[in-house]
Tab-separated table of C-alpha atoms and ligand atoms in Angstrom:
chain	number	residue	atom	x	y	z
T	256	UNK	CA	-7.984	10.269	-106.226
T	257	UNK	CA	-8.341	14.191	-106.728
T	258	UNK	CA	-5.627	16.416	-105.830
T	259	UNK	CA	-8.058	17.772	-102.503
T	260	UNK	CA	-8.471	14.518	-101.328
T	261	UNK	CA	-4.453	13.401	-101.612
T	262	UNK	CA	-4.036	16.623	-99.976
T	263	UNK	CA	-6.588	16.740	-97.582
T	264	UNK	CA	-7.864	20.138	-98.646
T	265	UNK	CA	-10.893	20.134	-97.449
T	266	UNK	CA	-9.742	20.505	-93.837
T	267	UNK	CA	-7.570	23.613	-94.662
T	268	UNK	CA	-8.189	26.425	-93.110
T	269	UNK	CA	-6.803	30.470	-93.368
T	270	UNK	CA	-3.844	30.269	-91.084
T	271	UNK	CA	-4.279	32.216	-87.867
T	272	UNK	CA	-1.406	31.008	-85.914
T	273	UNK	CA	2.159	30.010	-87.301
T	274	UNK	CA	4.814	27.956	-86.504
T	275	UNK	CA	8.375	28.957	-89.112
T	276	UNK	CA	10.562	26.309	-89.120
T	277	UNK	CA	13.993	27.658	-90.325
T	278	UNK	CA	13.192	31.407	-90.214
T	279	UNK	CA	16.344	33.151	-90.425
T	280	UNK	CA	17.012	30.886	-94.505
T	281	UNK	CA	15.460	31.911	-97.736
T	282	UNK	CA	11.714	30.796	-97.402
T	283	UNK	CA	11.778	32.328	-93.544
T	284	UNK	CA	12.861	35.923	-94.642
T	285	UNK	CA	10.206	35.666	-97.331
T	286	UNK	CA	7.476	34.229	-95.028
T	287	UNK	CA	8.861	37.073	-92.269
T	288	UNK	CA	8.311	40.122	-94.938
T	289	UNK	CA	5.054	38.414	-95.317
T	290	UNK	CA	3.878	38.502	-91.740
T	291	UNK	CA	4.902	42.488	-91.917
T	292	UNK	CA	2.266	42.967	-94.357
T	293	UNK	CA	-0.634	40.823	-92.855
T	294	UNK	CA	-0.029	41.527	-89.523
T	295	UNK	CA	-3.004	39.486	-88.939
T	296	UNK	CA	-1.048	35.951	-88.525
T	297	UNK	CA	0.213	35.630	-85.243
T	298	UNK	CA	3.792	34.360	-85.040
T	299	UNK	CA	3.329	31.611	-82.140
T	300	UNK	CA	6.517	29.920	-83.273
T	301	UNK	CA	9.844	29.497	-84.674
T	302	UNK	CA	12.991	28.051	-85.264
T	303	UNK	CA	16.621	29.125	-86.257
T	304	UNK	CA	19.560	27.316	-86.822
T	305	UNK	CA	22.697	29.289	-85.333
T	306	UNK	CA	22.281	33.160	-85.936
T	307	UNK	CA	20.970	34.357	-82.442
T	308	UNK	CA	21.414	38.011	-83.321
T	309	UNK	CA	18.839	37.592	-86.480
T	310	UNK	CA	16.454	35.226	-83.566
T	311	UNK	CA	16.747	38.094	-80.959
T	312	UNK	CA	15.768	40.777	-83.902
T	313	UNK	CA	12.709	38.577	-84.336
T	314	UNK	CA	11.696	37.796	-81.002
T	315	UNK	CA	11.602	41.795	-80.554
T	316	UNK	CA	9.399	42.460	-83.496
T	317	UNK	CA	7.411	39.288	-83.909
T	318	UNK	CA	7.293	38.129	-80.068
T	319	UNK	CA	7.149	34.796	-80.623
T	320	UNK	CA	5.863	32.220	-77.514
T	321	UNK	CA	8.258	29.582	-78.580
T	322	UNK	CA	11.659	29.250	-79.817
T	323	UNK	CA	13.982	26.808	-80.801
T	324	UNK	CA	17.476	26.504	-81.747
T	325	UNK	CA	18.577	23.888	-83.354
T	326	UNK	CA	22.271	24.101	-83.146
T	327	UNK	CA	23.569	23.302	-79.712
T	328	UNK	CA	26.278	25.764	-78.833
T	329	UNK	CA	24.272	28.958	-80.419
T	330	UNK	CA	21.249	27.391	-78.293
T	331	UNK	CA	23.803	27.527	-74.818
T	332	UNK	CA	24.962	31.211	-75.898
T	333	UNK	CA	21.326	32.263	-76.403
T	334	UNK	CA	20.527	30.829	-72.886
T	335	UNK	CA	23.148	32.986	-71.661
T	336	UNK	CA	23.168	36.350	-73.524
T	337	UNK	CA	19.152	37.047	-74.538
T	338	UNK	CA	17.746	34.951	-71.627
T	339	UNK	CA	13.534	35.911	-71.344
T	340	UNK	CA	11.272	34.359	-68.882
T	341	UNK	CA	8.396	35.088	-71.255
T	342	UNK	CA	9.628	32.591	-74.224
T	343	UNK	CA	10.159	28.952	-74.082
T	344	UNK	CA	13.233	27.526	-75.514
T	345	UNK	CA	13.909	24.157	-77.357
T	346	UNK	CA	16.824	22.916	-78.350
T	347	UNK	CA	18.367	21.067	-81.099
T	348	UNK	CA	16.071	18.513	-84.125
T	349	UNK	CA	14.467	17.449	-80.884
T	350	UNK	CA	13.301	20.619	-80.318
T	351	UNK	CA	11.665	20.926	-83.441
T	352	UNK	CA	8.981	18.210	-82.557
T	353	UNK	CA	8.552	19.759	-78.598
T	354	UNK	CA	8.052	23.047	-80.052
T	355	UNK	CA	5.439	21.470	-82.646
T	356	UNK	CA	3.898	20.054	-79.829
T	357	UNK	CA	3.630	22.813	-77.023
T	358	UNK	CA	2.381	25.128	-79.275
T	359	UNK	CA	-1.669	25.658	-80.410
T	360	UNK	CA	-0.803	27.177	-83.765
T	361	UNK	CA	-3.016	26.197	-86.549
T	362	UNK	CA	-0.301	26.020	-89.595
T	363	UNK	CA	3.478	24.745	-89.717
T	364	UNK	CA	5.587	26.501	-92.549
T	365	UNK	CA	8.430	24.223	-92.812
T	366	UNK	CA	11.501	25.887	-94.617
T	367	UNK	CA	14.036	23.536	-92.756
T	368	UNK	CA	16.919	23.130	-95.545
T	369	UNK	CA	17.595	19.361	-95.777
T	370	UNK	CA	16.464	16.333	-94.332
T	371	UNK	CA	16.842	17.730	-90.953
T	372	UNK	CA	12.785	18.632	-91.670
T	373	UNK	CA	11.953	15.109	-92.080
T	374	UNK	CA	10.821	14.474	-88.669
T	375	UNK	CA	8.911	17.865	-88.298
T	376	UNK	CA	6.488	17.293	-91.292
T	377	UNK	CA	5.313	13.876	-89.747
T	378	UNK	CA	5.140	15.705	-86.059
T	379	UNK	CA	2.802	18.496	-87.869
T	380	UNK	CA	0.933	15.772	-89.763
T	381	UNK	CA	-0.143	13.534	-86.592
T	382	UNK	CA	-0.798	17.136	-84.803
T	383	UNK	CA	-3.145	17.806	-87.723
T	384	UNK	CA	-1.719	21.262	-88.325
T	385	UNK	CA	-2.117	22.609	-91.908
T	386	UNK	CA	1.376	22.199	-93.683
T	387	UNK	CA	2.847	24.961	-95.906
T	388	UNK	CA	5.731	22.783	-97.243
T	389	UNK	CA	9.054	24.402	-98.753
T	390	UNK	CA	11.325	21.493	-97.146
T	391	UNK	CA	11.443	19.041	-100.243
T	392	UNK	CA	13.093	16.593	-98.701
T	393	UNK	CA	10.338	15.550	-96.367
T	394	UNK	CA	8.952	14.682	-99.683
T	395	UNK	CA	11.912	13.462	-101.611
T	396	UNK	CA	12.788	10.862	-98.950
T	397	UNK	CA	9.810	9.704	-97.537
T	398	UNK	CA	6.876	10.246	-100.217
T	399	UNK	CA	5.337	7.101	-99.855
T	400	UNK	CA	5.092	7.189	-95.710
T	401	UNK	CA	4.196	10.808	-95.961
T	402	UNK	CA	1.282	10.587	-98.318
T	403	UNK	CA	0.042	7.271	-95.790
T	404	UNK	CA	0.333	9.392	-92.835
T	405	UNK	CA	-1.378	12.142	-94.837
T	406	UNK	CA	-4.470	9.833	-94.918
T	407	UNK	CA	-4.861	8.874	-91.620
T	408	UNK	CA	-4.561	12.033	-89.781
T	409	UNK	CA	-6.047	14.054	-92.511
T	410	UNK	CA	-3.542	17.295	-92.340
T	411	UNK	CA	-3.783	19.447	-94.929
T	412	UNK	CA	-0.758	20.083	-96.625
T	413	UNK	CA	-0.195	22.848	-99.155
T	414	UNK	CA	2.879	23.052	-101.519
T	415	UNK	CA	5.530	26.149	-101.316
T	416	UNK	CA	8.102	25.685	-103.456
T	417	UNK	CA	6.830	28.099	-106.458
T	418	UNK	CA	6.683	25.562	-109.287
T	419	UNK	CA	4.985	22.924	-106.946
T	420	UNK	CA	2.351	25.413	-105.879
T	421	UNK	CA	2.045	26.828	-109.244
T	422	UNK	CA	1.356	23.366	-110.668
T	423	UNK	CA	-1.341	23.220	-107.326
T	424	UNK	CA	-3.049	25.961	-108.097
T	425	UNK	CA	-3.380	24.982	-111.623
T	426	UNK	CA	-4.545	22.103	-111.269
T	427	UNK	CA	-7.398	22.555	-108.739
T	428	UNK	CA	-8.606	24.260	-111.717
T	429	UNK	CA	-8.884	20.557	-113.971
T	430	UNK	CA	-10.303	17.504	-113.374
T	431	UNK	CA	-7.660	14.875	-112.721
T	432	UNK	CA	-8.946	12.946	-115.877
T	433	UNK	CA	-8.210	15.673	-118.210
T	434	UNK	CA	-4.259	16.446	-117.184
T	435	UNK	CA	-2.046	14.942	-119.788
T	436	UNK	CA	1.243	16.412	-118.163
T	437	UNK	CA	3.221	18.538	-115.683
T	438	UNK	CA	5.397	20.592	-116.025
T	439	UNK	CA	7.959	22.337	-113.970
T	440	UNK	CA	10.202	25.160	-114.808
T	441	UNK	CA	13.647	25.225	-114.577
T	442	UNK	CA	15.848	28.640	-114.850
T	443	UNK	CA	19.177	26.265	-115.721
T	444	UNK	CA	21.432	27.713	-113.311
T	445	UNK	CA	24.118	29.704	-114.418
T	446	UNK	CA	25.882	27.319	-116.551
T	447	UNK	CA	23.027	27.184	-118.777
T	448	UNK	CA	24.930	28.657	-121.928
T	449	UNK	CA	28.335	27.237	-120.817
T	450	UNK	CA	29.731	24.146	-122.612
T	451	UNK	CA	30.572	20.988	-121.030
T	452	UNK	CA	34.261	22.002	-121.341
T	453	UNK	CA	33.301	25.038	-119.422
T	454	UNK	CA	31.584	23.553	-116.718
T	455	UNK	CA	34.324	21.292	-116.203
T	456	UNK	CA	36.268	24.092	-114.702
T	457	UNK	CA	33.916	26.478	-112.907
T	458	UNK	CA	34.824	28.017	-109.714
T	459	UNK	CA	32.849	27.854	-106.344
T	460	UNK	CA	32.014	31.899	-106.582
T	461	UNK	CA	30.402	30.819	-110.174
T	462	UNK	CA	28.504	28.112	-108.869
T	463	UNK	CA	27.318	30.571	-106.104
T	464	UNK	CA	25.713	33.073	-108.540
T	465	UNK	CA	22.199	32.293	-109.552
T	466	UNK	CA	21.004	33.931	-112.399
T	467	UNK	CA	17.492	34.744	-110.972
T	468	UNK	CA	16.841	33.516	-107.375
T	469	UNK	CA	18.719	34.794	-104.521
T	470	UNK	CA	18.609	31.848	-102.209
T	471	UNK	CA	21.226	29.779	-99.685
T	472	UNK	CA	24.055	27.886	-100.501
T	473	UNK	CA	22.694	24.654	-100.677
T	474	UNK	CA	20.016	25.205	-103.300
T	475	UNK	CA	22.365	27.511	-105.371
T	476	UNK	CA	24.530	24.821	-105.543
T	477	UNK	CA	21.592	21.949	-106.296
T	478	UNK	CA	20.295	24.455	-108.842
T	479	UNK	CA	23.487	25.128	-110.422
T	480	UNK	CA	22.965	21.497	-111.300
T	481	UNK	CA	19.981	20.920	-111.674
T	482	UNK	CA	19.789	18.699	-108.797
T	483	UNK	CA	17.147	21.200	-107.342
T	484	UNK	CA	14.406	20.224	-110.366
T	485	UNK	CA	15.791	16.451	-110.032
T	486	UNK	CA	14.993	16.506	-106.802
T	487	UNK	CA	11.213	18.757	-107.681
T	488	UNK	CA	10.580	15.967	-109.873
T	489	UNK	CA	10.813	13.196	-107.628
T	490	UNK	CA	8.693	15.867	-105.178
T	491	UNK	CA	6.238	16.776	-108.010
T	492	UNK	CA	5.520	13.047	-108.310
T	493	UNK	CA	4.619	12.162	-104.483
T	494	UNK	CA	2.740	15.226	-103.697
T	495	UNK	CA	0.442	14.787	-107.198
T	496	UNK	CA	0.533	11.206	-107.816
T	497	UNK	CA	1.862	11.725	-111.416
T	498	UNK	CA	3.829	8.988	-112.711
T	499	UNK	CA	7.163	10.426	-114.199
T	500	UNK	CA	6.233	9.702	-117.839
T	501	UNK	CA	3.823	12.678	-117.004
T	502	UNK	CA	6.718	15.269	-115.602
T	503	UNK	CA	8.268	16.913	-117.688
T	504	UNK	CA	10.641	20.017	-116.879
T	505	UNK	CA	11.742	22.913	-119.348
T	506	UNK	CA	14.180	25.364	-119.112
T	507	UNK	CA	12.565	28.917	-119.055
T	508	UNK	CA	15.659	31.514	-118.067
T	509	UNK	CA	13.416	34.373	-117.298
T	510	UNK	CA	11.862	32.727	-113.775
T	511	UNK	CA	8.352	34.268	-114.502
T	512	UNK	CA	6.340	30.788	-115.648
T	513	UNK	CA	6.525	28.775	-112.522
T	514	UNK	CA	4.759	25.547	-113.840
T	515	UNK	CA	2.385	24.456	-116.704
T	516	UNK	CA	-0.332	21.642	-117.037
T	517	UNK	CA	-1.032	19.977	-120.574
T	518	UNK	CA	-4.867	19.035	-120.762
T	519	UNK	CA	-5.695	15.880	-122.669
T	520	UNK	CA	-6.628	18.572	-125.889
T	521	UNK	CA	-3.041	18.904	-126.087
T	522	UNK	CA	-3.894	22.716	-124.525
T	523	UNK	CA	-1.328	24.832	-121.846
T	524	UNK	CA	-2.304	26.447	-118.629
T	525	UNK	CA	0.231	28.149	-117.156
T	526	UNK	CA	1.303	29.802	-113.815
T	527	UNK	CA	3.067	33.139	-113.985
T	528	UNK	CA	4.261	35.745	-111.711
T	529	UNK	CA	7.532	37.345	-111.363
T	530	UNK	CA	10.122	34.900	-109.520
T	531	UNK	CA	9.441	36.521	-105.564
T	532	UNK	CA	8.606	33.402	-103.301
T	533	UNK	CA	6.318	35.969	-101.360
T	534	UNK	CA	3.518	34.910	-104.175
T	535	UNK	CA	3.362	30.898	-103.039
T	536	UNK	CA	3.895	31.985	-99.645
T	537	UNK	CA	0.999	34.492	-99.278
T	538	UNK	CA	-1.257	31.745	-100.751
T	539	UNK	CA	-0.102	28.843	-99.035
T	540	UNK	CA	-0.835	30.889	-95.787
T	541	UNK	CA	-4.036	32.323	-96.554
T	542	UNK	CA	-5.347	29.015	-98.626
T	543	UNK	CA	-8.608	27.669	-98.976
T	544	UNK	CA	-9.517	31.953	-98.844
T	545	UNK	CA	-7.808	34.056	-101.452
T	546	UNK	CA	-4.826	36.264	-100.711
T	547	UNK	CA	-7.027	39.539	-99.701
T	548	UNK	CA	-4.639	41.938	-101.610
T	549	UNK	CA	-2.643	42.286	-104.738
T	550	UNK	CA	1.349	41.873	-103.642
T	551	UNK	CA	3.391	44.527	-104.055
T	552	UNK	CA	5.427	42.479	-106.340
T	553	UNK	CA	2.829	41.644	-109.041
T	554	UNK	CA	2.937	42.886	-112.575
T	555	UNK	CA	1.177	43.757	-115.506
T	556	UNK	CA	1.867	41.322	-118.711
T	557	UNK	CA	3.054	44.787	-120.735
T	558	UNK	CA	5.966	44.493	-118.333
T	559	UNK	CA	6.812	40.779	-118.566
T	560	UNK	CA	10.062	39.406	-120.258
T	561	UNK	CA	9.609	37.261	-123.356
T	562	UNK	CA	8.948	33.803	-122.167
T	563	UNK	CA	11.298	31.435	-123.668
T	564	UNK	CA	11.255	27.789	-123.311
T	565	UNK	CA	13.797	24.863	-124.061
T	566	UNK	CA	14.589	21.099	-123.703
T	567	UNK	CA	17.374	20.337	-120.799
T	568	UNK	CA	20.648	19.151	-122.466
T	569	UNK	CA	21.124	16.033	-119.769
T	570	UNK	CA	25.203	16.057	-120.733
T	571	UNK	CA	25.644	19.118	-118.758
T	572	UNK	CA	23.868	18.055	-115.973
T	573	UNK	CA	24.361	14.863	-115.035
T	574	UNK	CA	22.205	15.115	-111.555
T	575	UNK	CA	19.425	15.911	-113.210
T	576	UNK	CA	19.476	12.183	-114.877
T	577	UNK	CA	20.380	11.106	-111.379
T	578	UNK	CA	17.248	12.375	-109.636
T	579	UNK	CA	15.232	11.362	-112.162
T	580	UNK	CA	16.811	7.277	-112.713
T	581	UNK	CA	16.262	7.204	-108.579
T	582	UNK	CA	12.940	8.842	-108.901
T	583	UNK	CA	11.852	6.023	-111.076
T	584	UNK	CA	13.678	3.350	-108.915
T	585	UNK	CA	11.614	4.730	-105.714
T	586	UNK	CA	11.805	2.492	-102.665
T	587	UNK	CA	15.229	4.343	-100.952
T	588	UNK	CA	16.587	5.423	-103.699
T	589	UNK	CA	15.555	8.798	-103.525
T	590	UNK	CA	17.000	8.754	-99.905
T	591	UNK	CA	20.444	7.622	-101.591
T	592	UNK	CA	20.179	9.906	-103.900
T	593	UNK	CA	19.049	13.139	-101.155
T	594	UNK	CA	21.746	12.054	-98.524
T	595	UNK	CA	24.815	11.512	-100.610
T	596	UNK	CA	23.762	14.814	-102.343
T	597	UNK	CA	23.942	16.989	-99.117
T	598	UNK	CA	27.402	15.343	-98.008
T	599	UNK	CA	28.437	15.974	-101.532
T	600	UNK	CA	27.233	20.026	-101.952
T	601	UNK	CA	28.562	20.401	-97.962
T	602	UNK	CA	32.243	19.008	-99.270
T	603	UNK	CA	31.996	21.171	-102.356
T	604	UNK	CA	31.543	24.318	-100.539
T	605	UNK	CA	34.033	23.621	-97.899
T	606	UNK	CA	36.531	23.603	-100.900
T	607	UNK	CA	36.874	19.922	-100.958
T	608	UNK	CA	35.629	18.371	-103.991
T	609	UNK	CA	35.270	20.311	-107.620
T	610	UNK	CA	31.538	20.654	-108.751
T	611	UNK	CA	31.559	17.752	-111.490
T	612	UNK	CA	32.533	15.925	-108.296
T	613	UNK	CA	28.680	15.998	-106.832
T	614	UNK	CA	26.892	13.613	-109.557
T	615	UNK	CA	30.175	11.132	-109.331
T	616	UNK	CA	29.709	11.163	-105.914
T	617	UNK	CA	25.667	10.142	-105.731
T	618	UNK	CA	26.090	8.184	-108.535
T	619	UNK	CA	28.554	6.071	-106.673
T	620	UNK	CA	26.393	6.076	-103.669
T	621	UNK	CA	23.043	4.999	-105.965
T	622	UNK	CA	25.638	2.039	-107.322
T	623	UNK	CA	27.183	1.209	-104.515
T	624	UNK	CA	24.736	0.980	-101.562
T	625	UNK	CA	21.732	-1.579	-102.020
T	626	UNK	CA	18.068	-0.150	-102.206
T	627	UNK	CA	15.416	-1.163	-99.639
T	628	UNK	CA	11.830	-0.665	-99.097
T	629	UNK	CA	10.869	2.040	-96.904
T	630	UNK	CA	8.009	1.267	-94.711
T	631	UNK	CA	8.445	2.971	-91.423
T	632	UNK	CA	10.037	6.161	-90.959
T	633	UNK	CA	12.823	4.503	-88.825
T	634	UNK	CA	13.864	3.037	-91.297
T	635	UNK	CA	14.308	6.040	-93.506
T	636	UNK	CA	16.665	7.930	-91.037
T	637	UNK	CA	18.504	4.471	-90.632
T	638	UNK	CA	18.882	3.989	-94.387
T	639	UNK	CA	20.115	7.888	-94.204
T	640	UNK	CA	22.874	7.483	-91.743
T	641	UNK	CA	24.212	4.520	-93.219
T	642	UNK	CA	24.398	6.665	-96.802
T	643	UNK	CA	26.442	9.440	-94.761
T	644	UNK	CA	28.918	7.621	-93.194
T	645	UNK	CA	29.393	5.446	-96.787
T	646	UNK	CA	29.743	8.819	-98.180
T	647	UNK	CA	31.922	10.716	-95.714
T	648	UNK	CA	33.928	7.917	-95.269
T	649	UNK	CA	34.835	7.200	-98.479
T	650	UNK	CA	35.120	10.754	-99.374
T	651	UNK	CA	35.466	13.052	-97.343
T	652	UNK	CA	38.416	11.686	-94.997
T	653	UNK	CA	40.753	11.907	-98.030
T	654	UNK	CA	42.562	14.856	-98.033
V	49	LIG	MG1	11.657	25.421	-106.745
């Protein structure tokens, strides 16, 4: 199967209408900024987690029809403080499906952070919106159910994270025979050029400093990792079809090659722009048409950095391995792996557990909890609660 029909790409059209889930985070600002410069998309909807000063500074320059807030006391406050007849207001993960559903728009961007976007993709998929996808997890999780529903409701869905839709764009340049490999790039976190001794003691500000992408504290954390390209693997392989003998990852510090394809020749094409998530916005947004104008961001090769590339060292980052060994396991593994990741990062950065903590912590969940086959989505957030409360109560009630 080609890449257009996995994807249902021939039913994508240039977004006119758009619904951001999980505006006010890292993809949403980016998506936002976009939306300045082609004021052309409408904003029909959009969702924000708690900050109702950053939703109230959208509503009055985007005038969205629809709203909703996911967390339930900022939704009550919001009620109170910036109530307007002219918008309709959801609340909570439930609101994320009504608001999918009242609204007409054409294209979903989901940039929900963590598995709390789950439920949204598969709402936008039976809708038949076009998908611009930047929460992995929907992926990660529930690849197999995803790419099922993807064929029977024949929804477009377009990759956002920038090495998944520079590895999209690349491809829809090959025929599927002639790819030998994938592969994604990895800056390596900031502990790239520490030793293991090093990262044994780093500090929660280190962990917090990315070395090229400005993003939230979850993926800084995942990145610092490399859970973040674990997790793009297992992500890379649903959305593609690769098996994982055929994705690969490399370490390229400078954030400017996004993702490479091997042809059977033995040739490389790669993707490169500077590291701006505007780029695999723009052209998730406009796709199948071309973005209409250069960004502002572009540049000329004469003012790229050298592009280096090198192997990952698995000893410093044990996740990586993780991601990968559950990757290969499939089934719920990846769900193991995804849940007892998020309780992990959340208990890191509320000063809880060190950062070597995180992989002994999944790793006990992947050894510990019994994989199952994942047929329905039920049974995915089932198999997700039960890795929480395994998780949280074995680690995170000791104090
Ligand atoms: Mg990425």
């Amino acid at each position: 199967m080609t890449i257009r029909e996995r994807l249902n790409l021939d039913y994508a059209r240039p977004t006119k209408k758009l619904i951001i889930l999980g505006s006010s985070g890292f993809i949403g600002n980016f998506a936002l900024e976009y939306l300045r410069r082609y004021p052309k998309i409408q904003l029909e909807g959009i969702s924000i987690h708690r900050s109702i000063e950053k939703l109230q500074s959208i509503i009055d320059e985007f005038q969205p029809k629809f709203v909703c807030i996911t967390d339930e006391n900022a939704f009550e406050r919001f009620q109170k403080d910036f109530y307007n007849p002219k918008i309709k207001v959801f609340k909570g993960k439930e609101g994320l499906i009504e608001l999918i559903e009242a609204s007409d728009s054409d294209t979903v961007l989901n940039a929900l952070v963590g598995s709390i976007g789950i439920e949204a993709t598969f709402k936008a998929i039976e809708a038949q919106k076009k998908i611009c996808i930047a929460n992995k997890e929907s992926l990660i999780t529930s690849g197999p159910i995803l790419i099922d529903l993807l064929k029977k409701y024949k929804a477009p869905l377009i990759p956002v994270d920038s090495e998944h839709n520079a590895i999209f764009q690349l491809l829809l340049l090959q025929n599927s025979e002639n790819i030998k490999k994938i592969l994604l790039t990895a800056s390596g976190g900031p502990f790239r050029d520490y030793t293991l001794e090093q990262i044994a003691v780093v500090t929660k500000e280190q962990v917090l400093q990315h070395p090229t992408w400005n993003m939230g504290p979850k993926i800084t954390v995942d990145s610092a990792g490399l859970i973040n390209k674990g997790l793009e693997v297992i992500e890379a392989h649903y959305l593609f079809g690769f098996s994982y003998d055929m994705i690969d990852v490399k370490i390229h510090k400078k954030s400017y090659v996004h993702g490479l394809v091997q042809t059977m020749d033995g040739a490389y094409q790669c993707f490169v722009s500077p590291p701006s998530m505007i780029f695999p916005i723009a052209y998730s947004l406009h796709f199948p048409n071309p973005v209409p104008f250069v960004l502002q961001e572009a540049q000329d090769p004469e003012n790229w950095p050298i592009l280096e590339f090198e192997n990952v060292d698995h000893r410093k980052y044990p996740g990586f391995s993780l991601c990968i060994e559950a990757g290969k396991t499939g089934n719920s593994a990846p769900v193991i792996l995804n849940s007892a990741n998020e309780i992990a990062v959340e208990m890191f950065l509320q000063d809880k557990i060190h950062f070597t903590d995180i992989p002994k912590i999944i790793q006990d969940a992947l050894k510990q909890i019994p994989v199952v086959k994942l047929e329905k989505l039920h049974i995915l957030l089932e198999e997700d609660k039960k890795v929480r409360n395994y998780v949280n109560s074995k680690w995170n009630e000791k104090e």
